[in-house]
């Protein structure tokens, strides 16, 4: 038996491996299975160009065995094995990868891949092992070897009579400690779940004895325990299958299997890209809003695989915030992984993939809107808000991308419409896109400010979501048409004659309006005669950038800075109340004050704004009555 020391650097590296490279101990199994799969792949790739090697897929597999009494876990493979030199080179020197050397030696074609590249994965077994024993026999070799190490000082190598070509790695598990239960790596359920999680799409069967309760043959009521070898992994990832061979049910089953949601997916995309970066992906648009979507617990991201091996559960960088509802997986052979295979070295490839995914999701939603309106509206009901946030966020950086995905309720169509549809329907003389804000469609419907716009025959978009107006303000224009709130002070919809008449009236009633403004003080910027009101007595309009609806939303925010709309009280001079005001102005100053205050409070109520002093208002109303 030969006793060999690890090199000094290797010793330090080994210590690092065991203590700090990996965040989770369970990945040692992923690493050993990946090595076993690489070892089988090596025979397969060699067989492609070497006629003396035959490769019958059924002969190749990986087997996991747990021995509870001995506390050992064994990973066996029927792969290429190692010669004595390879054992020393690859397992005696840390950070030396036989797999990387193989890749350089055998020219690999597109689509042919080997997982190993760093030469460290094997040593992750020392995170859970006191001792690791490797039995191996190389292809075309008559001799086998036994390699053994405690992962501290060094290792031993000796000849060993191994019957078959391949490798068998036996892990002697560490004793349980307070904070670590190593026994769980002997449990069937745990092993199965680790294999499913990380190695489900390894191309060769991963076999294991599984014990299940089966109904007895002669008595269905009773069960017997049956232990039989089962293949744990799915092997061929659904995303590598041909789209034509897959049904909607297959995609739905994968969604359920992956626990992407309790709902059914509303829609899916199956992407295969072979450009600057190669990747395959299956993405889902869920049907329902996840219950924690708008809470801090919600984490966006896609499952990320490198060559069928899970790297990250939720890679957030693959999805922009406005599409954070998308669930699914991405598999790429072009990722630059770091040594632990847990994080990515640099994000160039991830950025390229993310850009591609964003474009594909956007196009998918756009074609859903065009071709399956009902489905899109279902999507929009659940996630439309997120699209609106997307328009508003990052100072509107994504607004152009997202504007055609927006829908709003229309006054004339009485259903959701897109901005494109609105603009296409606009009468020739209409310059702006009009919108009105409020708590509900019903409430907006009754807003006095909508009267004139509707009379003109113009469509109004109803904004009931808090984010609506913020998003639209960010958008400013659509198809060169500016958005205009029907409550804004400068609607400018009157014809010349009406404007002239309004000027005349304003001059005539100057004193009354000035008096009313003085009564209200700085609650309003101005009191003026309205040109937009038809049947209602009063309304409030807003000047400047902050609308009344925005004031309401901003007031609810925890860090509100008391931002208020610049309000103007508009009076309908065609309404009988105006006659009452004129006569009060001539004879009874107190009455003007009384009426002005009531009218101002009425306007607040119509807007859904709180009345500043309800007691004073009710007293004022009583004064009018008696
Ligand atoms: N089951 C096996 N059969 C044959 N060779 C193996 C086996 N396990 C490991 N090896 C050899 O040992 C080398 C080192 O393995 P190790 O897991 O440390 O690194 P790797 O797989 O090359 O790279 P990575 O750190 O990226 O996993 C491999 O490159 C391979 O040549």
Tab-separated table of N, CA, C and O in Angstrom, residues 59-122:
chain	number	residue	atom	x	y	z
A	59	UNK	N	-26.656	-0.452	-20.419
A	59	UNK	CA	-25.631	-0.955	-19.497
A	59	UNK	C	-25.076	0.130	-18.569
A	59	UNK	O	-24.229	-0.148	-17.735
A	60	UNK	N	-25.505	1.333	-18.762
A	60	UNK	CA	-24.880	2.425	-18.016
A	60	UNK	C	-25.853	3.071	-17.026
A	60	UNK	O	-26.959	3.466	-17.403
A	61	UNK	N	-25.413	3.129	-15.814
A	61	UNK	CA	-26.302	3.682	-14.772
A	61	UNK	C	-25.469	4.096	-13.557
A	61	UNK	O	-24.276	3.790	-13.454
A	62	UNK	N	-26.155	4.763	-12.655
A	62	UNK	CA	-25.531	5.184	-11.386
A	62	UNK	C	-26.392	4.545	-10.296
A	62	UNK	O	-27.617	4.488	-10.433
A	63	UNK	N	-25.739	4.032	-9.251
A	63	UNK	CA	-26.550	3.399	-8.196
A	63	UNK	C	-26.152	3.964	-6.836
A	63	UNK	O	-24.962	4.129	-6.539
A	64	UNK	N	-27.180	4.262	-6.049
A	64	UNK	CA	-26.935	4.806	-4.702
A	64	UNK	C	-27.347	3.737	-3.687
A	64	UNK	O	-28.450	3.187	-3.787
A	65	UNK	N	-26.460	3.476	-2.731
A	65	UNK	CA	-26.800	2.482	-1.704
A	65	UNK	C	-26.529	3.062	-0.318
A	65	UNK	O	-25.454	3.616	-0.091
A	66	UNK	N	-27.494	2.917	0.567
A	66	UNK	CA	-27.279	3.393	1.941
A	66	UNK	C	-27.239	2.185	2.871
A	66	UNK	O	-28.072	1.284	2.763
A	67	UNK	N	-26.249	2.170	3.762
A	67	UNK	CA	-26.152	1.074	4.735
A	67	UNK	C	-26.242	1.707	6.121
A	67	UNK	O	-25.287	2.350	6.596
A	68	UNK	N	-27.418	1.533	6.759
A	68	UNK	CA	-27.645	2.217	8.029
A	68	UNK	C	-26.753	1.670	9.138
A	68	UNK	O	-26.322	2.411	10.025
A	69	UNK	N	-26.493	0.375	9.089
A	69	UNK	CA	-25.671	-0.210	10.159
A	69	UNK	C	-24.232	0.272	10.085
A	69	UNK	O	-23.645	0.678	11.083
A	70	UNK	N	-23.688	0.238	8.902
A	70	UNK	CA	-22.294	0.673	8.733
A	70	UNK	C	-22.183	2.199	8.664
A	70	UNK	O	-21.093	2.749	8.698
A	71	UNK	N	-23.308	2.852	8.506
A	71	UNK	CA	-23.384	4.309	8.288
A	71	UNK	C	-22.559	4.731	7.065
A	71	UNK	O	-21.765	5.660	7.095
A	72	UNK	N	-22.752	3.984	5.992
A	72	UNK	CA	-22.050	4.343	4.752
A	72	UNK	C	-23.051	4.630	3.642
A	72	UNK	O	-24.136	4.058	3.610
A	73	UNK	N	-22.630	5.509	2.761
A	73	UNK	CA	-23.420	5.812	1.570
A	73	UNK	C	-22.506	5.545	0.365
A	73	UNK	O	-21.365	6.003	0.342
A	74	UNK	N	-23.020	4.789	-0.594
A	74	UNK	CA	-22.180	4.406	-1.735
A	74	UNK	C	-22.762	4.970	-3.027
A	74	UNK	O	-23.973	4.906	-3.251
A	75	UNK	N	-21.875	5.534	-3.851
A	75	UNK	CA	-22.285	5.990	-5.181
A	75	UNK	C	-21.485	5.177	-6.201
A	75	UNK	O	-20.256	5.249	-6.240
A	76	UNK	N	-22.189	4.335	-6.961
A	76	UNK	CA	-21.522	3.450	-7.930
A	76	UNK	C	-21.817	3.938	-9.328
A	76	UNK	O	-22.917	4.399	-9.597
A	77	UNK	N	-20.840	3.791	-10.213
A	77	UNK	CA	-21.163	4.062	-11.613
A	77	UNK	C	-20.496	3.042	-12.519
A	77	UNK	O	-19.553	2.362	-12.124
A	78	UNK	N	-21.009	2.957	-13.738
A	78	UNK	CA	-20.446	2.033	-14.721
A	78	UNK	C	-19.671	2.819	-15.768
A	78	UNK	O	-19.616	2.452	-16.931
A	79	UNK	N	-19.095	3.943	-15.291
A	79	UNK	CA	-18.390	4.853	-16.204
A	79	UNK	C	-16.980	4.395	-16.544
A	79	UNK	O	-16.622	3.223	-16.356
A	80	UNK	N	-16.182	5.358	-16.968
A	80	UNK	CA	-14.871	5.073	-17.572
A	80	UNK	C	-13.807	4.649	-16.552
A	80	UNK	O	-12.776	4.079	-16.907
A	81	UNK	N	-14.055	4.912	-15.253
A	81	UNK	CA	-13.103	4.524	-14.211
A	81	UNK	C	-11.809	5.326	-14.267
A	81	UNK	O	-11.679	6.260	-15.071
A	82	UNK	N	-10.867	4.965	-13.384
A	82	UNK	CA	-9.590	5.704	-13.369
A	82	UNK	C	-8.419	4.730	-13.278
A	82	UNK	O	-8.503	3.717	-12.579
A	83	UNK	N	-7.336	5.061	-13.984
A	83	UNK	CA	-6.104	4.284	-13.846
A	83	UNK	C	-5.409	4.767	-12.580
A	83	UNK	O	-5.844	5.754	-11.970
A	84	UNK	N	-4.323	4.112	-12.228
A	84	UNK	CA	-3.612	4.530	-11.020
A	84	UNK	C	-3.129	5.985	-11.161
A	84	UNK	O	-3.258	6.793	-10.237
A	85	UNK	N	-2.584	6.300	-12.348
A	85	UNK	CA	-2.089	7.677	-12.575
A	85	UNK	C	-3.245	8.683	-12.455
A	85	UNK	O	-3.101	9.754	-11.855
A	86	UNK	N	-4.361	8.303	-13.039
A	86	UNK	CA	-5.511	9.231	-12.994
A	86	UNK	C	-6.011	9.421	-11.569
A	86	UNK	O	-6.361	10.532	-11.160
A	87	UNK	N	-5.975	8.322	-10.805
A	87	UNK	CA	-6.392	8.430	-9.400
A	87	UNK	C	-5.506	9.430	-8.676
A	87	UNK	O	-5.988	10.297	-7.938
A	88	UNK	N	-4.188	9.283	-8.906
A	88	UNK	CA	-3.247	10.182	-8.213
A	88	UNK	C	-3.404	11.607	-8.693
A	88	UNK	O	-3.432	12.548	-7.904
A	89	UNK	N	-3.534	11.732	-10.015
A	89	UNK	CA	-3.646	13.087	-10.580
A	89	UNK	C	-4.935	13.762	-10.162
A	89	UNK	O	-4.949	14.924	-9.773
A	90	UNK	N	-6.025	13.016	-10.283
A	90	UNK	CA	-7.334	13.668	-10.122
A	90	UNK	C	-7.817	13.719	-8.689
A	90	UNK	O	-8.431	14.710	-8.271
A	91	UNK	N	-7.580	12.654	-7.921
A	91	UNK	CA	-8.055	12.678	-6.539
A	91	UNK	C	-6.924	13.007	-5.560
A	91	UNK	O	-7.186	13.322	-4.403
A	92	UNK	N	-5.689	12.967	-6.037
A	92	UNK	CA	-4.558	13.281	-5.148
A	92	UNK	C	-4.206	14.748	-5.227
A	92	UNK	O	-3.537	15.282	-4.354
A	93	UNK	N	-4.647	15.401	-6.277
A	93	UNK	CA	-4.345	16.822	-6.415
A	93	UNK	C	-5.664	17.574	-6.509
A	93	UNK	O	-6.443	17.354	-7.428
A	94	UNK	N	-5.823	18.407	-5.529
A	94	UNK	CA	-7.089	19.159	-5.554
A	94	UNK	C	-6.997	20.218	-6.645
A	94	UNK	O	-5.928	20.718	-6.958
A	95	UNK	N	-8.103	20.553	-7.197
A	95	UNK	CA	-8.208	21.540	-8.268
A	95	UNK	C	-7.576	21.042	-9.553
A	95	UNK	O	-7.163	21.818	-10.402
A	96	UNK	N	-7.445	19.740	-9.686
A	96	UNK	CA	-7.011	19.194	-10.972
A	96	UNK	C	-8.205	18.410	-11.520
A	96	UNK	O	-8.703	17.493	-10.882
A	97	UNK	N	-8.638	18.819	-12.697
A	97	UNK	CA	-9.840	18.181	-13.230
A	97	UNK	C	-9.510	17.292	-14.418
A	97	UNK	O	-9.109	17.799	-15.466
A	98	UNK	N	-9.674	16.004	-14.225
A	98	UNK	CA	-9.514	15.071	-15.336
A	98	UNK	C	-10.557	15.335	-16.404
A	98	UNK	O	-10.327	15.134	-17.589
A	99	UNK	N	-11.712	15.818	-15.963
A	99	UNK	CA	-12.791	16.081	-16.904
A	99	UNK	C	-12.460	17.237	-17.833
A	99	UNK	O	-12.743	17.197	-19.022
A	100	UNK	N	-11.829	18.273	-17.254
A	100	UNK	CA	-11.434	19.409	-18.092
A	100	UNK	C	-10.401	18.940	-19.116
A	100	UNK	O	-10.469	19.281	-20.303
A	101	UNK	N	-9.439	18.125	-18.642
A	101	UNK	CA	-8.408	17.594	-19.544
A	101	UNK	C	-9.080	16.767	-20.645
A	101	UNK	O	-8.711	16.872	-21.818
A	102	UNK	N	-10.071	15.978	-20.281
A	102	UNK	CA	-10.772	15.132	-21.254
A	102	UNK	C	-11.437	16.002	-22.329
A	102	UNK	O	-11.365	15.723	-23.514
A	103	UNK	N	-12.020	17.081	-21.863
A	103	UNK	CA	-12.721	17.992	-22.776
A	103	UNK	C	-11.733	18.544	-23.810
A	103	UNK	O	-12.051	18.695	-24.978
A	104	UNK	N	-10.508	18.856	-23.337
A	104	UNK	CA	-9.528	19.424	-24.256
A	104	UNK	C	-8.962	18.362	-25.191
A	104	UNK	O	-8.585	18.649	-26.326
A	105	UNK	N	-8.933	17.140	-24.674
A	105	UNK	CA	-8.330	16.037	-25.424
A	105	UNK	C	-9.280	15.559	-26.534
A	105	UNK	O	-8.920	15.473	-27.697
A	106	UNK	N	-10.508	15.258	-26.124
A	106	UNK	CA	-11.499	14.763	-27.084
A	106	UNK	C	-12.274	15.982	-27.579
A	106	UNK	O	-12.865	16.691	-26.793
A	107	UNK	N	-12.185	16.226	-28.839
A	107	UNK	CA	-12.866	17.431	-29.330
A	107	UNK	C	-14.376	17.278	-29.220
A	107	UNK	O	-14.970	16.409	-29.862
A	108	UNK	N	-14.970	18.094	-28.384
A	108	UNK	CA	-16.411	17.938	-28.167
A	108	UNK	C	-17.179	18.784	-29.179
A	108	UNK	O	-16.789	19.896	-29.501
A	109	UNK	N	-18.282	18.225	-29.620
A	109	UNK	CA	-19.114	18.978	-30.576
A	109	UNK	C	-20.194	19.739	-29.808
A	109	UNK	O	-20.378	19.515	-28.616
A	110	UNK	N	-20.901	20.615	-30.538
A	110	UNK	CA	-22.008	21.348	-29.926
A	110	UNK	C	-23.006	20.385	-29.304
A	110	UNK	O	-23.321	19.358	-29.906
A	111	UNK	N	-23.465	20.703	-28.132
A	111	UNK	CA	-24.457	19.829	-27.507
A	111	UNK	C	-23.804	18.720	-26.691
A	111	UNK	O	-24.462	18.056	-25.904
A	112	UNK	N	-22.507	18.492	-26.869
A	112	UNK	CA	-21.831	17.492	-26.044
A	112	UNK	C	-21.205	18.228	-24.860
A	112	UNK	O	-20.498	19.205	-25.050
A	113	UNK	N	-21.476	17.772	-23.694
A	113	UNK	CA	-20.995	18.502	-22.523
A	113	UNK	C	-20.525	17.580	-21.429
A	113	UNK	O	-20.972	16.440	-21.309
A	114	UNK	N	-19.603	18.087	-20.623
A	114	UNK	CA	-19.130	17.390	-19.427
A	114	UNK	C	-19.339	18.380	-18.292
A	114	UNK	O	-19.115	19.578	-18.465
A	115	UNK	N	-19.798	17.907	-17.153
A	115	UNK	CA	-20.150	18.845	-16.077
A	115	UNK	C	-18.903	19.379	-15.349
A	115	UNK	O	-18.750	20.548	-15.093
A	116	UNK	N	-17.982	18.445	-15.017
A	116	UNK	CA	-16.821	18.820	-14.187
A	116	UNK	C	-15.875	19.761	-14.905
A	116	UNK	O	-15.682	19.653	-16.104
A	117	UNK	N	-15.330	20.717	-14.150
A	117	UNK	CA	-14.352	21.619	-14.758
A	117	UNK	C	-13.337	22.169	-13.771
A	117	UNK	O	-12.244	22.562	-14.154
A	118	UNK	N	-13.673	22.148	-12.490
A	118	UNK	CA	-12.775	22.793	-11.526
A	118	UNK	C	-11.852	21.816	-10.801
A	118	UNK	O	-10.810	22.192	-10.299
A	119	UNK	N	-12.278	20.595	-10.708
A	119	UNK	CA	-11.450	19.621	-10.002
A	119	UNK	C	-11.575	19.705	-8.491
A	119	UNK	O	-10.617	19.422	-7.762
A	120	UNK	N	-12.725	20.114	-8.005
A	120	UNK	CA	-12.897	20.207	-6.549
A	120	UNK	C	-14.133	19.458	-6.033
A	120	UNK	O	-14.203	19.111	-4.861
A	121	UNK	N	-15.102	19.211	-6.908
A	121	UNK	CA	-16.389	18.659	-6.488
A	121	UNK	C	-16.270	17.416	-5.617
A	121	UNK	O	-16.961	17.287	-4.596
A	122	UNK	N	-15.386	16.525	-5.973
A	122	UNK	CA	-15.234	15.264	-5.254
A	122	UNK	C	-14.978	15.495	-3.768
A	122	UNK	O	-15.496	14.782	-2.905
